[in-house]
Coordinates of C-alpha atoms in Angstrom, one line a residue:
Chain A
X1206 CA -20.8 23.7 -67.6
X1207 CA -22.2 25.3 -70.8
X1208 CA -19.9 23.2 -73.1
X1209 CA -21.0 20.1 -71.2
X1210 CA -24.7 20.9 -71.8
X1211 CA -24.2 21.9 -75.4
X1212 CA -22.3 18.8 -76.1
X1213 CA -25.5 16.8 -75.9
X1214 CA -26.2 17.7 -79.4
X1215 CA -29.3 17.5 -81.4
X1216 CA -31.0 14.1 -81.7
X1217 CA -33.7 13.6 -84.2
X1218 CA -36.7 11.6 -83.0
X1219 CA -37.6 8.3 -84.4
X1220 CA -40.1 8.5 -87.2
X1221 CA -43.7 9.0 -86.3
X1222 CA -44.6 5.5 -87.3
X1223 CA -42.0 4.0 -85.0
X1224 CA -43.1 5.8 -81.8
X1225 CA -46.2 5.5 -79.6
X1226 CA -48.9 7.9 -80.7
X1227 CA -49.9 10.5 -78.1
X1228 CA -53.6 11.2 -76.9
X1229 CA -56.0 13.3 -78.8
X1230 CA -54.8 16.9 -78.3
X1231 CA -57.8 18.1 -76.6
X1232 CA -56.8 15.8 -73.6
X1233 CA -53.7 17.4 -72.7
X1234 CA -55.2 20.8 -73.3
X1235 CA -57.9 20.1 -70.7
X1236 CA -55.6 18.3 -68.3
X1237 CA -53.1 21.2 -68.4
X1238 CA -55.8 23.8 -67.9
X1239 CA -57.1 21.9 -64.8
X1240 CA -53.6 21.4 -63.4
X1241 CA -53.0 25.1 -63.7
X1242 CA -56.3 25.9 -62.1
X1243 CA -55.7 23.5 -59.2
X1244 CA -52.4 25.4 -58.4
X1245 CA -54.5 28.4 -57.5
X1246 CA -55.9 28.9 -54.0
X1247 CA -59.2 30.3 -55.3
X1248 CA -59.9 26.9 -56.9
X1249 CA -59.5 25.2 -53.7
X1250 CA -61.8 27.6 -51.8
X1251 CA -64.5 27.4 -54.6
X1252 CA -64.4 23.5 -54.5
X1253 CA -64.7 23.6 -50.8
X1254 CA -67.7 25.7 -50.9
X1255 CA -69.3 23.2 -53.4
X1256 CA -68.3 20.4 -51.1
X1257 CA -70.0 22.1 -48.2
X1258 CA -73.2 22.3 -50.1
X1259 CA -73.0 18.5 -50.8
X1260 CA -72.3 17.8 -47.2
X1261 CA -75.3 19.8 -46.0
X1262 CA -77.6 18.1 -48.5
X1263 CA -76.1 14.7 -47.6
X1264 CA -76.9 15.3 -44.0
X1265 CA -80.4 16.4 -45.1
X1266 CA -80.9 13.2 -47.0
X1267 CA -79.8 11.0 -44.1
X1268 CA -82.3 12.9 -41.9
X1269 CA -85.1 12.5 -44.5
X1270 CA -84.5 8.8 -44.8
X1271 CA -84.5 8.4 -41.1
X1272 CA -87.6 10.4 -40.8
X1273 CA -89.4 8.4 -43.5
X1274 CA -88.3 5.3 -41.6
X1275 CA -89.8 6.6 -38.4
X1276 CA -92.8 7.8 -40.3
X1277 CA -93.4 4.3 -41.8
X1278 CA -93.3 2.9 -38.1
X1279 CA -95.7 5.6 -36.9
X1280 CA -98.1 5.2 -39.8
X1281 CA -99.8 2.1 -38.4
X1282 CA -100.6 3.7 -34.9
X1283 CA -100.5 7.4 -35.4
X1284 CA -101.1 8.2 -39.1
X1285 CA -101.7 11.9 -38.4
X1286 CA -98.2 12.1 -36.8
X1287 CA -96.7 10.2 -39.7
X1288 CA -98.3 12.5 -42.2
X1289 CA -97.2 15.6 -40.4
X1290 CA -93.5 14.3 -40.1
X1291 CA -93.6 13.8 -44.0
X1292 CA -95.0 17.1 -44.6
X1293 CA -92.3 18.9 -42.4
X1294 CA -89.2 17.0 -43.8
X1295 CA -90.4 16.7 -47.5
X1296 CA -89.5 14.0 -49.9
X1297 CA -86.2 12.9 -51.1
X1298 CA -87.0 14.0 -54.7
X1299 CA -87.5 17.6 -53.4
X1300 CA -84.1 17.5 -51.7
X1301 CA -82.4 16.2 -54.8
X1302 CA -84.1 19.0 -56.9
X1303 CA -83.0 21.6 -54.3
X1304 CA -79.4 20.3 -54.5
X1305 CA -79.3 20.5 -58.3
X1306 CA -80.7 24.0 -58.4
X1307 CA -78.4 25.3 -55.5
X1308 CA -75.4 23.4 -56.7
X1309 CA -76.1 24.9 -60.2
X1310 CA -75.4 28.4 -58.6
X1311 CA -72.4 27.4 -56.5
X1312 CA -71.0 25.6 -59.6
X1313 CA -71.4 28.8 -61.5
X1314 CA -69.3 30.6 -58.9
X1315 CA -66.7 27.8 -58.9
X1316 CA -66.6 27.9 -62.7
X1317 CA -66.2 31.6 -62.6
X1318 CA -63.1 31.1 -60.4
X1319 CA -61.7 28.1 -62.3
X1320 CA -62.8 28.6 -65.9
X1321 CA -62.7 32.3 -66.3
X1322 CA -59.1 32.2 -67.5
X1323 CA -59.4 29.1 -69.6
X1324 CA -59.2 31.1 -73.0
X1325 CA -58.7 34.6 -71.5
X1326 CA -55.3 33.6 -70.0
X1327 CA -54.1 32.4 -73.4
X1328 CA -55.2 35.5 -75.1
X1329 CA -53.6 37.8 -72.3
X1330 CA -50.3 35.7 -72.4
X1331 CA -50.2 35.5 -76.2
X1332 CA -50.4 31.7 -75.9
X1333 CA -52.8 31.3 -78.9
X1334 CA -49.8 31.6 -81.3
X1335 CA -48.2 28.8 -79.2
X1336 CA -51.1 26.6 -79.5
X1337 CA -51.8 27.1 -83.2
X1338 CA -48.4 26.7 -84.3
X1339 CA -48.8 23.0 -83.4
X1340 CA -50.8 20.6 -85.5
X1341 CA -53.9 21.6 -83.7
X1342 CA -57.3 22.6 -85.0
X1343 CA -59.6 25.1 -83.6
X1344 CA -62.0 22.4 -82.8
X1345 CA -59.3 20.4 -80.8
X1346 CA -58.6 23.6 -78.9
X1347 CA -62.1 24.5 -78.1
X1348 CA -63.0 20.9 -77.1
X1349 CA -60.0 20.8 -74.8
X1350 CA -61.0 24.0 -73.1
X1351 CA -64.7 22.8 -72.9
X1352 CA -63.6 19.4 -71.4
X1353 CA -61.6 21.4 -68.7
X1354 CA -64.7 23.6 -67.9
X1355 CA -67.1 20.6 -68.0
X1356 CA -64.8 18.7 -65.4
X1357 CA -65.8 21.3 -62.9
X1358 CA -69.7 20.9 -62.8
X1359 CA -69.1 17.1 -63.4
X1360 CA -67.1 17.1 -60.1
X1361 CA -69.4 19.5 -58.3
X1362 CA -73.0 18.5 -59.6
X1363 CA -72.9 15.2 -61.4
X1364 CA -70.5 13.2 -59.4
X1365 CA -71.9 14.3 -56.0
X1366 CA -75.6 13.7 -57.3
X1367 CA -74.5 10.1 -58.0
X1368 CA -72.9 9.7 -54.6
X1369 CA -75.8 11.1 -52.7
X1370 CA -78.1 9.0 -54.6
X1371 CA -76.0 5.8 -53.9
X1372 CA -75.9 6.9 -50.3
X1373 CA -79.6 7.3 -50.0
X1374 CA -80.4 4.1 -51.8
X1375 CA -78.0 2.3 -49.5
X1376 CA -79.7 3.6 -46.2
X1377 CA -83.3 3.7 -47.4
X1378 CA -85.9 1.2 -46.0
X1379 CA -87.0 -1.3 -48.7
X1380 CA -90.3 0.5 -49.2
X1381 CA -88.5 3.8 -50.3
X1382 CA -85.7 2.1 -52.2
X1383 CA -88.1 1.2 -55.1
X1384 CA -89.0 4.8 -56.1
X1385 CA -85.4 5.9 -55.4
X1386 CA -84.0 3.7 -58.1
X1387 CA -85.9 5.5 -60.7
X1388 CA -84.4 8.9 -59.7
X1389 CA -80.9 8.2 -61.1
X1390 CA -81.4 8.6 -64.8
X1391 CA -83.6 11.7 -64.8
X1392 CA -81.5 13.2 -62.2
X1393 CA -78.3 12.6 -64.2
X1394 CA -80.0 14.0 -67.2
X1395 CA -80.8 17.3 -65.5
X1396 CA -77.3 17.4 -63.9
X1397 CA -75.6 17.0 -67.2
X1398 CA -77.8 19.6 -69.0
X1399 CA -77.0 22.1 -66.3
X1400 CA -73.3 21.2 -66.4
X1401 CA -72.9 21.5 -70.1
X1402 CA -74.7 24.9 -70.1
X1403 CA -72.5 26.3 -67.3
X1404 CA -69.2 25.0 -69.2
X1405 CA -70.1 26.2 -72.6
X1406 CA -71.1 29.6 -71.3
X1407 CA -68.1 30.2 -69.2
X1408 CA -65.8 29.2 -72.2
X1409 CA -67.8 31.6 -74.5
X1410 CA -67.4 34.4 -72.0
X1411 CA -63.7 33.5 -71.5
X1412 CA -63.1 33.5 -75.3
X1413 CA -63.9 37.2 -75.5
X1414 CA -61.9 38.5 -72.4
X1415 CA -58.4 38.8 -71.5
X1416 CA -58.5 39.0 -67.7
X1417 CA -59.6 35.9 -65.7
X1418 CA -61.2 37.8 -62.8
X1419 CA -63.0 40.3 -65.2
X1420 CA -64.4 37.1 -67.0
X1421 CA -65.3 35.5 -63.9
X1422 CA -67.2 38.5 -62.6
X1423 CA -69.0 39.1 -65.9
X1424 CA -70.0 35.4 -66.1
X1425 CA -71.7 35.4 -62.6
X1426 CA -73.2 38.9 -63.4
X1427 CA -74.7 37.6 -66.5
X1428 CA -76.2 34.6 -64.9
X1429 CA -77.6 36.5 -61.9
X1430 CA -78.9 39.3 -64.3
X1431 CA -80.8 36.9 -66.6
X1432 CA -82.2 35.0 -63.5
X1433 CA -83.4 38.3 -61.9
X1434 CA -84.7 39.8 -65.2
X1435 CA -86.4 36.4 -65.9
X1436 CA -88.0 35.9 -62.6
X1437 CA -89.0 39.5 -62.3
X1438 CA -90.7 39.9 -65.7
X1439 CA -92.3 36.5 -65.4
X1440 CA -93.7 37.4 -62.0
X1441 CA -95.1 40.7 -63.5
X1442 CA -97.3 38.6 -65.8
X1443 CA -95.1 38.1 -68.9
X1444 CA -94.5 34.4 -68.4
X1445 CA -92.5 33.7 -71.4
X1446 CA -89.7 35.8 -69.9
X1447 CA -89.2 33.2 -67.2
X1448 CA -87.2 31.0 -69.8
X1449 CA -84.7 33.8 -69.8
X1450 CA -83.7 32.7 -66.2
X1451 CA -81.1 29.9 -66.3
X1452 CA -81.7 28.9 -62.7
X1453 CA -85.5 28.9 -63.2
X1454 CA -84.9 26.8 -66.3
X1455 CA -82.8 24.3 -64.5
X1456 CA -85.4 24.1 -61.8
X1457 CA -88.2 23.4 -64.3
X1458 CA -86.4 20.8 -66.1
X1459 CA -85.2 19.1 -62.8
X1460 CA -88.6 19.2 -61.1
X1461 CA -90.1 17.8 -64.1
X1462 CA -87.6 15.1 -64.5
X1463 CA -87.8 14.1 -60.8
X1464 CA -91.5 14.5 -60.5
X1465 CA -91.2 17.0 -57.7
X1466 CA -94.4 18.2 -55.8
X1467 CA -94.6 21.5 -53.9
X1468 CA -91.6 20.6 -51.4
X1469 CA -91.5 20.1 -47.8
X1470 CA -92.3 22.6 -45.1
X1471 CA -88.7 22.7 -44.0
X1472 CA -87.4 23.4 -47.3
X1473 CA -90.1 26.1 -47.8
X1474 CA -89.3 27.7 -44.4
X1475 CA -85.7 27.7 -45.4
X1476 CA -86.6 29.3 -48.7
X1477 CA -84.6 26.7 -50.6
X1478 CA -87.3 26.2 -53.1
X1479 CA -88.8 28.9 -55.3
X1480 CA -92.3 28.3 -55.7
X1481 CA -92.5 29.3 -59.3
X1482 CA -91.2 27.3 -62.3
X1483 CA -91.8 27.7 -66.0
X1484 CA -94.8 26.1 -67.7
X1485 CA -92.9 23.8 -70.1
X1486 CA -89.9 21.6 -69.1
X1487 CA -89.2 21.3 -72.9
X1488 CA -89.1 25.1 -73.5
X1489 CA -86.8 25.4 -70.5
X1490 CA -84.6 22.6 -71.9
X1491 CA -84.5 24.4 -75.2
X1492 CA -83.6 27.7 -73.4
X1493 CA -80.7 26.0 -71.8
X1494 CA -79.7 24.3 -75.0
X1495 CA -79.8 27.7 -76.8
X1496 CA -77.5 29.1 -74.0
X1497 CA -75.1 26.2 -74.5
X1498 CA -75.0 26.8 -78.3
X1499 CA -74.5 30.6 -77.8
X1500 CA -71.5 29.8 -75.5
X1501 CA -70.0 27.5 -78.2
X1502 CA -70.8 29.9 -80.9
X1503 CA -68.9 32.7 -79.0
X1504 CA -65.8 30.5 -78.8
X1505 CA -65.9 29.5 -82.4
X1506 CA -66.3 33.1 -83.6
X1507 CA -63.5 34.2 -81.6
X1508 CA -61.1 31.5 -82.6
X1509 CA -61.9 32.1 -86.3
X1510 CA -61.1 35.7 -85.7
X1511 CA -57.7 34.9 -84.0
X1512 CA -56.4 32.1 -86.1
X1513 CA -56.7 31.6 -89.8
X1514 CA -56.9 27.8 -89.9
Chain B
X346 CA -37.5 23.4 -101.1
X347 CA -38.3 25.0 -97.8
X348 CA -40.6 27.8 -99.0
X349 CA -42.3 28.5 -102.2
X350 CA -44.2 31.8 -102.3
X351 CA -46.2 32.9 -105.4
X352 CA -47.8 36.3 -105.4
X353 CA -48.4 36.5 -101.8
X354 CA -50.4 39.6 -100.6
X355 CA -51.7 40.5 -97.2
X356 CA -53.5 43.6 -96.1
X357 CA -54.4 44.8 -92.6
X358 CA -57.2 47.4 -93.1
X359 CA -55.5 50.2 -95.0
X360 CA -51.9 48.9 -94.5
X361 CA -50.5 46.6 -97.1
X362 CA -48.2 44.2 -95.2
X363 CA -47.2 42.0 -97.9
X364 CA -47.1 42.8 -101.7
X365 CA -46.8 40.2 -104.4
X366 CA -44.1 38.2 -102.5
X367 CA -42.8 35.6 -104.8
X368 CA -39.8 33.4 -104.3
X369 CA -38.4 30.0 -103.9
X370 CA -36.3 29.5 -100.8
X371 CA -33.8 26.7 -100.1
X372 CA -31.1 26.2 -97.7
X373 CA -30.3 24.9 -94.2
X374 CA -29.9 28.3 -92.5
X375 CA -31.8 31.1 -94.0
X376 CA -31.8 34.7 -92.7
X377 CA -34.8 36.8 -93.1
X378 CA -33.8 40.4 -93.1
X379 CA -35.6 43.6 -93.1
X380 CA -36.2 46.6 -91.1
X381 CA -39.2 46.9 -88.6
X382 CA -42.6 46.8 -90.6
X383 CA -41.0 45.0 -93.5
X384 CA -43.6 42.2 -93.3
X385 CA -41.3 39.5 -91.9
X386 CA -43.6 38.3 -89.0
X387 CA -46.6 38.5 -91.3
X388 CA -44.8 36.3 -93.8
X389 CA -43.8 33.8 -91.0
X390 CA -47.4 33.7 -89.7
X391 CA -48.9 33.0 -93.1
X392 CA -46.3 30.1 -93.4
X393 CA -47.4 28.7 -90.1
X394 CA -51.0 29.1 -90.9
X395 CA -51.8 31.7 -88.1
X396 CA -52.7 34.1 -90.9
X397 CA -54.2 33.6 -94.1
X398 CA -52.9 35.3 -97.2
X399 CA -55.4 37.5 -99.1
X400 CA -54.0 36.4 -102.5
X401 CA -51.1 34.0 -103.6
X402 CA -50.0 30.6 -102.7
X403 CA -47.6 29.6 -99.8
X404 CA -46.0 26.1 -99.8
X405 CA -44.0 25.1 -96.8
X406 CA -41.8 21.9 -97.3
X407 CA -44.0 21.5 -100.4
X408 CA -47.3 21.5 -98.5
X409 CA -50.0 24.0 -99.3
X410 CA -50.0 26.2 -96.0
X411 CA -53.6 27.3 -96.6
X412 CA -55.2 24.0 -97.5
X413 CA -53.3 21.7 -95.0
X414 CA -52.1 23.8 -92.2
X415 CA -52.1 20.8 -89.8
X416 CA -49.6 18.9 -91.9
X417 CA -47.5 22.0 -92.3
X418 CA -47.5 22.7 -88.5
X419 CA -46.5 19.0 -87.8
X420 CA -43.4 19.5 -89.7
X421 CA -42.6 22.9 -88.6
X422 CA -41.4 24.6 -85.4
X423 CA -42.2 28.2 -84.6
X424 CA -40.8 30.5 -82.1
X425 CA -42.8 33.6 -82.1
X426 CA -41.5 37.0 -81.2
X427 CA -44.2 37.9 -78.6
X428 CA -44.2 36.5 -75.1
X429 CA -46.0 33.3 -76.1
X430 CA -46.0 31.5 -72.8
X431 CA -48.4 29.6 -70.6
X432 CA -48.3 31.3 -67.2
X433 CA -48.1 28.9 -64.2
X434 CA -46.1 26.2 -66.2
X435 CA -42.5 25.5 -65.6
X436 CA -40.0 25.7 -68.5
X437 CA -40.0 21.8 -68.5
X438 CA -43.8 21.6 -68.4
X439 CA -44.1 24.1 -71.2
X440 CA -41.7 22.4 -73.5
X441 CA -43.3 18.8 -72.6
X442 CA -46.8 20.3 -73.2
X443 CA -45.7 21.6 -76.7
X444 CA -44.5 18.1 -77.3
X445 CA -47.7 16.6 -76.3
X446 CA -49.7 19.0 -78.5
X447 CA -47.5 17.6 -81.5
X448 CA -48.6 14.0 -80.6
X449 CA -46.0 12.6 -78.2
X450 CA -47.0 10.5 -75.2
X451 CA -46.6 12.2 -71.9
X452 CA -43.6 10.0 -71.1
X453 CA -41.9 10.6 -74.3
X454 CA -42.7 14.4 -74.2
X455 CA -41.0 14.7 -70.8
X456 CA -38.0 12.7 -71.9
X457 CA -37.8 14.8 -75.2
X458 CA -38.3 18.0 -73.2
X459 CA -35.3 17.3 -70.9
X460 CA -33.1 16.5 -73.9
X461 CA -34.0 19.6 -75.8
X462 CA -33.6 21.8 -72.7
X463 CA -30.2 20.3 -72.3
X464 CA -29.5 21.2 -75.8
X465 CA -30.5 24.9 -75.4
X466 CA -28.6 25.1 -72.2
X467 CA -31.4 25.6 -69.6
X468 CA -30.3 23.7 -66.6
X469 CA -32.0 23.7 -63.3
X470 CA -34.1 26.8 -64.1
X471 CA -36.3 24.5 -66.1
X472 CA -38.2 23.6 -62.9
X473 CA -39.1 27.3 -62.4
X474 CA -42.2 29.0 -63.6
X475 CA -41.7 30.6 -67.2
X476 CA -43.1 34.0 -65.9
X477 CA -39.9 34.3 -63.5
X478 CA -37.5 33.8 -66.4
X479 CA -35.1 36.4 -67.9
X480 CA -35.6 37.3 -71.5
X481 CA -32.7 35.0 -72.4
X482 CA -34.1 32.0 -70.6
X483 CA -37.4 32.7 -72.2
X484 CA -35.9 32.7 -75.7
X485 CA -34.3 29.3 -74.9
X486 CA -37.6 27.9 -73.9
X487 CA -39.2 29.1 -77.0
X488 CA -36.6 27.6 -79.0
X489 CA -36.9 24.4 -77.1
X490 CA -40.6 24.4 -77.8
X491 CA -39.9 24.9 -81.4
X492 CA -37.5 22.1 -81.6
X493 CA -39.2 19.5 -79.3
X494 CA -41.1 17.6 -82.0
X495 CA -38.2 17.4 -84.2
X496 CA -39.5 19.5 -87.0
X497 CA -37.9 19.8 -90.5
X498 CA -37.9 23.5 -90.5
X499 CA -37.9 25.9 -87.6
X500 CA -39.1 29.6 -88.1
X501 CA -37.4 31.8 -85.5
X502 CA -38.9 35.3 -85.2
X503 CA -36.4 37.8 -83.7
X504 CA -35.1 35.2 -81.3
X505 CA -32.1 37.4 -80.2
X506 CA -34.0 40.6 -79.5
X507 CA -33.8 41.8 -76.0
X508 CA -30.8 39.4 -75.2
X509 CA -27.6 40.8 -73.5
X510 CA -24.4 40.2 -75.6
X511 CA -23.5 37.0 -73.8
X512 CA -26.9 35.4 -74.2
X513 CA -26.9 36.5 -77.8
X514 CA -23.7 34.9 -78.5
X515 CA -24.7 31.6 -76.9
X516 CA -28.0 31.6 -78.8
X517 CA -26.2 32.2 -82.1
X518 CA -23.6 29.4 -81.1
X519 CA -26.6 27.1 -80.7
X520 CA -27.9 28.0 -84.1
X521 CA -24.5 27.4 -85.6
X522 CA -24.5 24.0 -84.0
X523 CA -27.9 23.3 -85.4
X524 CA -26.8 24.3 -88.8
X525 CA -23.7 22.3 -88.7
X526 CA -25.2 19.2 -87.0
X527 CA -28.4 17.1 -87.5
X528 CA -30.6 19.9 -86.5
X529 CA -33.5 21.2 -88.7
X530 CA -33.2 23.9 -91.2
X531 CA -34.1 27.3 -89.9
X532 CA -35.5 30.5 -91.0
X533 CA -34.1 33.3 -88.8
X534 CA -36.0 36.5 -89.0
X535 CA -34.0 39.5 -87.7
X536 CA -33.0 43.1 -88.4
X537 CA -29.7 42.3 -86.9
X538 CA -27.3 41.7 -89.8
X539 CA -24.6 40.3 -87.8
X540 CA -26.9 37.4 -86.6
X541 CA -27.5 36.4 -90.3
X542 CA -23.8 36.9 -91.3
X543 CA -22.8 34.5 -88.5
X544 CA -25.4 32.0 -88.7
X545 CA -26.9 31.8 -92.1
X546 CA -25.9 30.7 -95.6
X547 CA -28.9 32.0 -97.5
X548 CA -30.7 35.3 -97.1
X549 CA -33.9 36.9 -97.9
X550 CA -34.3 40.7 -97.7
X551 CA -37.8 42.3 -97.2
X552 CA -38.7 45.9 -97.3
X553 CA -42.1 47.4 -97.1
X554 CA -43.9 44.2 -97.7
X555 CA -41.8 43.2 -100.8
X556 CA -39.1 40.6 -101.1
X557 CA -36.1 42.6 -102.4
X558 CA -33.5 39.8 -102.5
X559 CA -33.4 35.9 -102.1
X560 CA -30.1 34.1 -102.6
X561 CA -26.8 33.2 -100.8
X562 CA -24.9 35.8 -98.7
X563 CA -22.0 35.5 -101.3
X564 CA -24.3 36.3 -104.3
X565 CA -25.8 39.3 -102.2
X566 CA -22.3 40.7 -101.9
X567 CA -21.5 40.0 -105.6
X568 CA -24.8 41.7 -106.8
X569 CA -24.1 44.8 -104.9
X570 CA -22.6 47.8 -106.9
X571 CA -18.9 48.0 -106.6
X572 CA -17.6 51.1 -104.9
X573 CA -14.2 52.8 -105.1
X574 CA -12.5 55.2 -102.7
X575 CA -10.5 57.8 -104.5
X576 CA -8.2 60.7 -103.4
X577 CA -7.5 63.5 -106.0
X578 CA -4.0 64.8 -106.4
X579 CA -3.8 68.2 -104.8
X580 CA -1.3 70.7 -103.3
X581 CA -0.6 71.0 -99.6
X582 CA -3.1 74.0 -99.5
X583 CA -6.2 73.1 -97.7
X584 CA -8.5 75.4 -99.9
X585 CA -7.0 73.8 -103.0
X586 CA -7.7 70.4 -101.8
X587 CA -11.4 71.3 -101.0
X588 CA -11.8 72.9 -104.3
X589 CA -10.5 70.0 -106.1
X590 CA -12.5 67.5 -104.2
X591 CA -15.6 69.7 -104.7
X592 CA -15.1 69.7 -108.4
X593 CA -14.4 66.2 -108.8
X594 CA -17.6 65.3 -106.8
X595 CA -19.8 67.4 -108.9
X596 CA -18.2 66.0 -112.0
X597 CA -18.8 62.4 -110.9
X598 CA -22.4 63.2 -109.9
X599 CA -23.0 64.7 -113.4
X600 CA -21.8 61.4 -114.7
X601 CA -24.6 59.6 -112.9
X602 CA -22.6 58.2 -109.9
X603 CA -23.7 58.1 -106.3
X604 CA -20.8 59.9 -104.3
X605 CA -20.3 59.9 -100.6
X606 CA -17.6 61.4 -98.5
X607 CA -14.9 58.8 -97.5
X608 CA -14.0 57.9 -94.1
X609 CA -10.5 59.1 -94.6
X610 CA -10.0 62.7 -94.9
X611 CA -9.9 64.1 -98.6
X612 CA -11.4 61.0 -100.1
X613 CA -14.6 60.2 -101.9
X614 CA -16.5 56.9 -102.3
X615 CA -17.8 56.5 -105.8
X616 CA -20.1 53.9 -107.2
X617 CA -18.9 53.9 -110.9
X618 CA -16.7 51.7 -113.0
X619 CA -13.0 52.8 -112.9
X620 CA -12.8 53.6 -116.7
X621 CA -15.6 56.1 -116.2
X622 CA -13.9 57.6 -113.1
X623 CA -10.7 58.1 -115.2
X624 CA -12.7 59.7 -117.9
X625 CA -14.3 62.3 -115.5
X626 CA -10.8 62.9 -113.9
X627 CA -9.3 63.6 -117.4
X628 CA -12.2 65.7 -118.4
X629 CA -11.8 67.9 -115.3
X630 CA -7.9 67.8 -115.3
X631 CA -7.9 66.8 -111.8
X632 CA -5.5 63.8 -111.5
X633 CA -6.2 61.0 -109.1
X634 CA -3.6 60.0 -106.6
X635 CA -5.2 57.1 -105.1
X636 CA -8.0 54.7 -106.4
X637 CA -9.0 51.7 -104.4
X638 CA -11.8 49.2 -104.6
X639 CA -13.8 49.1 -101.4
X640 CA -15.3 45.8 -99.8
X641 CA -18.8 46.4 -98.6
X642 CA -20.0 45.2 -95.3
X643 CA -23.3 43.2 -95.3
X644 CA -24.8 46.0 -93.5
X645 CA -23.9 48.4 -96.5
X646 CA -25.1 45.8 -98.9
X647 CA -28.4 45.5 -97.1
X648 CA -28.9 49.2 -97.1
X649 CA -28.0 49.6 -100.7
X650 CA -30.4 46.7 -101.5
X651 CA -33.2 48.4 -99.6
X652 CA -32.5 52.1 -100.6
X653 CA -31.6 51.2 -104.2
X654 CA -35.1 49.9 -105.0
X655 CA -37.6 52.4 -103.6
X656 CA -39.7 52.4 -106.6
X657 CA -42.5 49.9 -106.2
X658 CA -42.3 48.6 -109.8
X659 CA -38.6 48.0 -109.6
X660 CA -39.4 46.2 -106.3
X661 CA -41.9 43.9 -107.8
X662 CA -39.5 43.2 -110.6
X663 CA -36.9 42.4 -108.1
X664 CA -39.2 40.0 -106.3
X665 CA -39.8 38.0 -109.4
X666 CA -36.1 37.9 -110.3
X667 CA -35.6 36.6 -106.7
X668 CA -38.0 33.9 -107.4
X669 CA -35.9 32.6 -110.2
X670 CA -32.5 33.5 -108.7
X671 CA -32.9 31.6 -105.4

């Protein structure tokens, strides 16, 4: 058997010009990272958790649209009842804002499970040598990992947002459809900013760890600690500290983009909306951008340390 | 020219890993010999571009490894000494992934991966995850990953370490086939002389960060000091034999020769020209009954090469000579 196998011999490849060129190296890196993540049970559980939130919000949106439809019919005969109904269920804009803020947290948990090992696993297994003995730059590698991390919030925040929006526009009565159409672009902007922040941060933390689980826990703890400190200090009177909290920043940006009011009574009773947001959406967006840049900087610093060129 | 090294230095904190390594290396199968800590892995990593040299110039296949690491890596395969695996991937996926990272399409990468895994002799195990592999299977996958993009030169860092004799034999047989067939040139780093003797035609010897020798195995043997085994003529009495042997040894050492006890009883091994040996023998009036030139094994030549040049200045000089000689 051995001789038979060995008799294959070495066959040189045709020259590079004569064969099809492969994709940009970041793509196979991202694809392989996601394939490996998908093989783990934790990934499927985390994604199911996110899917459950999408389902719940979807049910809420359907109920809101139906209630709005009913309120419009009541408005002519019983304007007080219609007003009360609207006050209880809240607006669709509120629900989208709640979705983006809530899903930001659940996506962070999913990313901790899926993305914690993106670079940490490679460092732990000594695979960085394997990557960088190929014609691959540090930028290709970092972008590949960032792409893999970004795929998670794109699937858990951005894509569900678009689907929910399509569903809501599809079933909304004509009077509600007009304002709904304008929600897509700002909602997408907020969702993309939140996704990029999460992805860059998790990759940054992963670049400095060697154990997937430890990285995941540290990532979630950092987000929770920043949120708690930011909220707490801001509530104590030092309002600028609120910009430290990523969840508050996301809410500020999303509320501002979607033009959200105080929120419906149902949402407030369920404590789905935090009453406080930062003063400036621009500063909040800046804080999230800084967090993104810090994550990318952490990846770059670690890779420069590990690999010469 | 496979490698061209000029004044390469590398320091890790207080430890000088490479000192002024200079040499021009050619050949199809090059052995990089040296004891642990000699700087073999550091030199390989600098060639691949994983480490940057503090000083000096490294050209791999004529390309500056520091300025154009991407071009070097496209033409180079590297099988690192460490685990170097991506947990969760099968052997086949690992090799195909390595090919994709080198610019092959996904389809071509899998076809090529099957082909190279056939070559290295990894059969149905290629469908198992790499973390369940034995050391031998793992070394084969690493070799396949290094070969998959058809490089011009493959750097193999201790590929036979941890292998049982049968796996080691198979891997060396594969290297012989690569050397004798259309395979790429390879640089085999090892501290096992037998591996180099069997698979390589050219050899580099490193010790304490310096290149002590670069040239063919034949020139290494020729350059080694000639040794002679001798037995003095003595009576049957044991104490007389011992006295004569001791006196002759002392006389030869006074003449500047390195003298060891021979493997056969009552013999000495002397690194001195025969004429000088006869001179000492006549001066001491101890006739020599038997004098025979001794063929050194590569292991002995290797040890002589390392031990013979302990002095740093002498080592640096040798490094320069090697640069011209290879």
